mmCIF file of C-alpha atoms in Angstrom:
data_model
loop_
_atom_site.group_PDB
_atom_site.id
_atom_site.type_symbol
_atom_site.label_atom_id
_atom_site.label_comp_id
_atom_site.label_asym_id
_atom_site.label_seq_id
_atom_site.Cartn_x
_atom_site.Cartn_y
_atom_site.Cartn_z
ATOM 1 C CA MET H 1 -26.469 -3.578 -9.964
ATOM 2 C CA PRO H 2 -26.544 -0.037 -8.585
ATOM 3 C CA SER H 3 -27.901 2.519 -10.975
ATOM 4 C CA THR H 4 -25.293 4.492 -12.886
ATOM 5 C CA GLY H 5 -24.133 7.497 -10.908
ATOM 6 C CA SER H 6 -25.956 6.500 -7.707
ATOM 7 C CA HIS H 7 -22.737 6.042 -5.731
ATOM 8 C CA ARG H 8 -19.558 8.057 -5.372
ATOM 9 C CA LEU H 9 -16.278 8.052 -3.506
ATOM 10 C CA ARG H 10 -15.350 11.184 -1.547
ATOM 11 C CA MET H 11 -11.671 11.652 -0.677
ATOM 12 C CA GLN H 12 -11.241 12.210 3.045
ATOM 13 C CA ALA H 13 -7.449 12.197 3.158
ATOM 14 C CA GLY H 14 -4.967 12.356 0.318
ATOM 15 C CA PRO H 15 -3.847 14.793 -2.372
ATOM 16 C CA THR H 16 -7.317 16.401 -2.900
ATOM 17 C CA PRO H 17 -9.516 16.114 0.237
ATOM 18 C CA GLY H 18 -13.198 16.609 -0.567
ATOM 19 C CA LYS H 19 -12.848 15.539 -4.210
ATOM 20 C CA VAL H 20 -15.766 13.400 -5.403
ATOM 21 C CA TYR H 21 -15.402 10.501 -7.837
ATOM 22 C CA GLU H 22 -18.733 9.486 -9.391
ATOM 23 C CA LEU H 23 -19.020 5.730 -9.872
ATOM 24 C CA THR H 24 -20.611 5.562 -13.322
ATOM 25 C CA ARG H 25 -19.315 2.170 -14.500
ATOM 26 C CA ASP H 26 -20.032 -1.377 -13.450
ATOM 27 C CA ILE H 27 -16.271 -1.955 -13.181
ATOM 28 C CA SER H 28 -13.896 0.883 -12.228
ATOM 29 C CA THR H 29 -10.152 0.821 -11.723
ATOM 30 C CA ILE H 30 -8.364 2.962 -9.149
ATOM 31 C CA GLY H 31 -4.718 3.928 -9.511
ATOM 32 C CA ARG H 32 -2.069 6.515 -10.221
ATOM 33 C CA ASP H 33 -2.076 5.704 -13.961
ATOM 34 C CA LEU H 34 -3.792 8.310 -16.169
ATOM 35 C CA ARG H 35 -5.836 5.503 -17.769
ATOM 36 C CA SER H 36 -7.455 4.598 -14.432
ATOM 37 C CA ASP H 37 -11.164 5.319 -14.105
ATOM 38 C CA ILE H 38 -10.424 6.900 -10.709
ATOM 39 C CA MET H 39 -7.001 8.534 -10.930
ATOM 40 C CA VAL H 40 -5.375 9.345 -7.556
ATOM 41 C CA ASN H 41 -1.985 11.055 -7.833
ATOM 42 C CA ASP H 42 -0.295 9.968 -4.612
ATOM 43 C CA ALA H 43 3.025 8.180 -4.074
ATOM 44 C CA GLU H 44 1.332 5.528 -1.865
ATOM 45 C CA VAL H 45 -1.038 4.576 -4.715
ATOM 46 C CA SER H 46 0.134 2.000 -7.275
ATOM 47 C CA ARG H 47 -0.374 2.595 -11.002
ATOM 48 C CA THR H 48 -3.147 -0.020 -10.975
ATOM 49 C CA HIS H 49 -4.065 -0.235 -7.294
ATOM 50 C CA ALA H 50 -7.605 -1.633 -6.945
ATOM 51 C CA ARG H 51 -10.761 -2.547 -8.861
ATOM 52 C CA LEU H 52 -14.402 -1.840 -7.912
ATOM 53 C CA THR H 53 -17.171 -4.048 -9.339
ATOM 54 C CA ALA H 54 -20.801 -2.950 -8.875
ATOM 55 C CA GLN H 55 -22.973 -5.336 -6.832
ATOM 56 C CA ALA H 56 -26.620 -5.133 -5.744
ATOM 57 C CA ASP H 57 -25.696 -3.928 -2.244
ATOM 58 C CA GLY H 58 -22.403 -2.074 -2.813
ATOM 59 C CA TYR H 59 -19.126 -2.542 -4.653
ATOM 60 C CA LEU H 60 -16.797 -5.505 -4.568
ATOM 61 C CA VAL H 61 -13.300 -4.077 -3.998
ATOM 62 C CA GLU H 62 -10.234 -6.068 -5.019
ATOM 63 C CA ASP H 63 -6.581 -5.209 -4.472
ATOM 64 C CA LEU H 64 -4.599 -5.520 -7.718
ATOM 65 C CA MET H 65 -1.310 -6.552 -6.049
ATOM 66 C CA SER H 66 -0.617 -2.962 -5.013
ATOM 67 C CA THR H 67 2.648 -2.162 -3.269
ATOM 68 C CA ASN H 68 1.142 -0.446 -0.203
ATOM 69 C CA GLY H 69 -2.124 -2.380 0.127
ATOM 70 C CA THR H 70 -5.848 -1.684 -0.035
ATOM 71 C CA TYR H 71 -7.909 -1.401 3.156
ATOM 72 C CA VAL H 72 -11.611 -1.426 4.059
ATOM 73 C CA ASN H 73 -12.341 0.238 7.395
ATOM 74 C CA GLY H 74 -8.678 -0.138 8.411
ATOM 75 C CA GLN H 75 -8.362 -3.851 7.572
ATOM 76 C CA ARG H 76 -5.988 -4.862 4.788
ATOM 77 C CA LEU H 77 -7.579 -6.816 1.965
ATOM 78 C CA THR H 78 -6.295 -10.311 1.363
ATOM 79 C CA ALA H 79 -9.309 -11.236 -0.805
ATOM 80 C CA PRO H 80 -12.111 -9.276 -2.552
ATOM 81 C CA ARG H 81 -14.513 -7.659 -0.088
ATOM 82 C CA LEU H 82 -17.856 -5.880 -0.329
ATOM 83 C CA LEU H 83 -17.638 -2.103 0.145
ATOM 84 C CA ARG H 84 -20.940 -0.668 1.438
ATOM 85 C CA VAL H 85 -22.209 2.888 1.824
ATOM 86 C CA GLY H 86 -20.333 4.562 4.700
ATOM 87 C CA ASP H 87 -17.299 2.270 4.471
ATOM 88 C CA ILE H 88 -13.821 3.801 4.234
ATOM 89 C CA LEU H 89 -11.568 2.619 1.409
ATOM 90 C CA GLY H 90 -7.853 3.068 2.139
ATOM 91 C CA LEU H 91 -5.123 3.148 -0.502
ATOM 92 C CA GLY H 92 -1.760 2.717 1.203
ATOM 93 C CA ASP H 93 -1.291 4.709 4.398
ATOM 94 C CA THR H 94 -2.162 8.206 3.130
ATOM 95 C CA VAL H 95 -5.343 8.054 1.003
ATOM 96 C CA THR H 96 -8.862 7.371 2.321
ATOM 97 C CA LEU H 97 -12.117 7.517 0.369
ATOM 98 C CA ARG H 98 -15.671 7.147 1.729
ATOM 99 C CA LEU H 99 -18.402 5.389 -0.275
ATOM 100 C CA GLU H 100 -21.534 7.584 -0.442
ATOM 101 C CA THR H 101 -24.843 7.582 -2.272
ATOM 102 C CA ALA H 102 -25.923 10.428 -4.547
ATOM 103 C CA SER H 103 -28.512 11.429 -1.923
ATOM 104 C CA GLU H 104 -25.693 12.227 0.533
ATOM 105 C CA ALA H 105 -24.487 15.063 -1.712
ATOM 106 C CA GLU H 106 -24.764 18.603 -0.428
ATOM 107 C CA PRO H 107 -28.150 20.087 -1.353
ATOM 108 C CA THR H 108 -28.119 22.851 -3.942
ATOM 109 C CA VAL H 109 -30.116 26.015 -3.356
ATOM 110 C CA ALA H 110 -31.753 27.624 -6.378
ATOM 111 C CA SER H 111 -31.044 31.325 -6.520
ATOM 112 C CA SER H 112 -31.258 34.021 -9.149
ATOM 113 C CA GLU H 113 -28.169 35.731 -7.730
ATOM 114 C CA PRO H 114 -24.703 34.552 -8.755
ATOM 115 C CA SER H 115 -22.934 32.666 -6.017
ATOM 116 C CA LEU H 116 -19.332 31.982 -5.187
ATOM 117 C CA PRO H 117 -18.058 28.446 -5.664
ATOM 118 C CA ALA H 118 -18.377 26.379 -2.509
ATOM 119 C CA ALA H 119 -15.207 25.486 -0.671
ATOM 120 C CA PRO H 120 -14.559 21.786 -0.276
ATOM 121 C CA PRO H 121 -15.560 20.440 3.118
ATOM 122 C CA PRO H 122 -12.779 19.939 5.656
ATOM 123 C CA PRO H 123 -11.399 16.410 5.710
ATOM 124 C CA ALA H 124 -13.101 14.120 8.180
ATOM 125 C CA PRO H 125 -10.871 12.610 10.840
ATOM 126 C CA GLU H 126 -9.349 9.314 9.769
ATOM 127 C CA PRO H 127 -10.532 6.252 11.636
ATOM 128 C CA ALA H 128 -7.941 4.699 13.888
ATOM 129 C CA PRO H 129 -6.235 1.956 11.917
ATOM 130 C CA ALA H 130 -6.902 -1.543 13.206
ATOM 131 C CA ARG H 131 -3.443 -2.704 12.201
ATOM 132 C CA GLU H 132 0.138 -2.171 13.168
ATOM 133 C CA SER H 133 2.420 0.275 11.409
ATOM 134 C CA PRO H 134 4.220 -0.987 8.276
ATOM 135 C CA ALA H 135 7.523 -0.799 10.151
ATOM 136 C CA MET H 136 6.292 -3.427 12.653
ATOM 137 C CA PRO H 137 4.278 -6.001 10.670
ATOM 138 C CA SER H 138 2.204 -8.529 12.528
ATOM 139 C CA VAL H 139 2.288 -12.258 11.920
ATOM 140 C CA LEU H 140 -1.399 -12.306 12.907
ATOM 141 C CA GLU H 141 -2.496 -10.532 9.715
ATOM 142 C CA GLY H 142 -2.483 -13.834 7.847
ATOM 143 C CA GLU H 143 0.035 -12.833 5.189
ATOM 144 C CA PRO H 144 3.262 -14.648 4.475
ATOM 145 C CA GLU H 145 6.138 -12.996 6.320
ATOM 146 C CA ALA H 146 7.945 -12.186 3.043
ATOM 147 C CA LYS H 147 5.037 -10.019 1.831
ATOM 148 C CA LYS H 148 5.246 -7.771 4.900
ATOM 149 C CA ARG H 149 8.903 -6.866 4.483
ATOM 150 C CA GLY H 150 9.833 -3.854 2.395
ATOM 151 C CA PRO H 151 12.676 -3.620 -0.098
ATOM 152 C CA LEU H 152 14.987 -1.919 2.432
ATOM 153 C CA PHE H 153 14.635 -4.874 4.787
ATOM 154 C CA TRP H 154 15.661 -7.303 2.055
ATOM 155 C CA ALA H 155 18.543 -5.038 0.974
ATOM 156 C CA ALA H 156 19.822 -5.065 4.576
ATOM 157 C CA VAL H 157 19.483 -8.860 4.742
ATOM 158 C CA GLY H 158 21.402 -9.186 1.454
ATOM 159 C CA CYS H 159 24.189 -6.888 2.674
ATOM 160 C CA GLY H 160 24.440 -8.880 5.913
ATOM 161 C CA CYS H 161 24.707 -12.140 3.982
ATOM 162 C CA LEU H 162 27.392 -10.708 1.699
ATOM 163 C CA THR H 163 29.357 -9.456 4.731
ATOM 164 C CA LEU H 164 29.207 -12.895 6.368
ATOM 165 C CA LEU H 165 30.271 -14.535 3.113
ATOM 166 C CA ALA H 166 33.219 -12.124 2.720
ATOM 167 C CA CYS H 167 34.336 -12.744 6.317
ATOM 168 C CA SER H 168 34.121 -16.513 5.755
ATOM 169 C CA VAL H 169 36.183 -16.335 2.562
ATOM 170 C CA VAL H 170 38.846 -14.195 4.249
ATOM 171 C CA SER H 171 38.977 -16.557 7.259
ATOM 172 C CA VAL H 172 39.363 -19.600 5.030
ATOM 173 C CA ALA H 173 42.066 -17.865 2.967
ATOM 174 C CA VAL H 174 44.050 -16.935 6.107
ATOM 175 C CA GLY H 175 43.633 -20.471 7.469
ATOM 176 C CA VAL H 176 44.861 -22.029 4.210
ATOM 177 C CA TYR H 177 47.844 -19.657 4.122
ATOM 178 C CA LEU H 178 48.800 -20.419 7.717
ATOM 179 C CA TRP H 179 48.402 -24.161 7.180
ATOM 180 C CA ASN H 180 50.729 -24.050 4.191
ATOM 181 C CA ALA H 181 53.108 -21.398 5.560
ATOM 182 C CA PRO H 182 56.831 -22.131 5.147
ATOM 183 C CA VAL H 183 58.958 -22.980 8.173
ATOM 184 C CA GLU H 184 60.683 -19.582 7.931
ATOM 185 C CA PHE H 185 57.359 -17.851 8.670
ATOM 186 C CA TRP H 186 56.844 -19.853 11.861
ATOM 187 C CA GLN H 187 60.438 -19.243 12.937
ATOM 188 C CA SER H 188 60.107 -15.488 12.314
ATOM 189 C CA ILE H 189 57.256 -15.276 14.814
ATOM 190 C CA GLY H 190 58.974 -17.505 17.352
ATOM 191 C CA LEU H 191 56.853 -20.628 16.938
ATOM 192 C CA GLY H 192 59.041 -22.828 14.825
#
């Protein structure tokens, strides 16, 4: 197991770029919920999004059925995966965190003079995602097709089905009426 406090996650993109989350537990949860060990307040992050479990050579990261997915170096997780120093952990499409060791922290300079607080470093450029946009899911990602469709897609499918059903009912009703129409109706339109 890594020693307590020897690793950290640094936010590269998201609500607080540059923020550092010390990994002090063997098991840490990541999510939007205030009870999460690593709380990330972003709309793309689920309440309980992912779990990190300390291993000898990194952290095992597991997606906890999040809505927008968990990624390691741009690849969506479909099973637990080892996160190593330097890897980029993605939460949805907007939050990225980099796994670092404590030795990668900025060095502190001892001084007898008071100093101003350091500004957070600028966010590092995001790596190019190795996946298609959520609007155009790929069948090659190995996920069932239903998992890749958002709620708006299924709402549109439902509305289309209801429209077809309504048209069918109206067509049947008109057909039944015409089939059983009295002779006077057919004579009034010149067919009887």
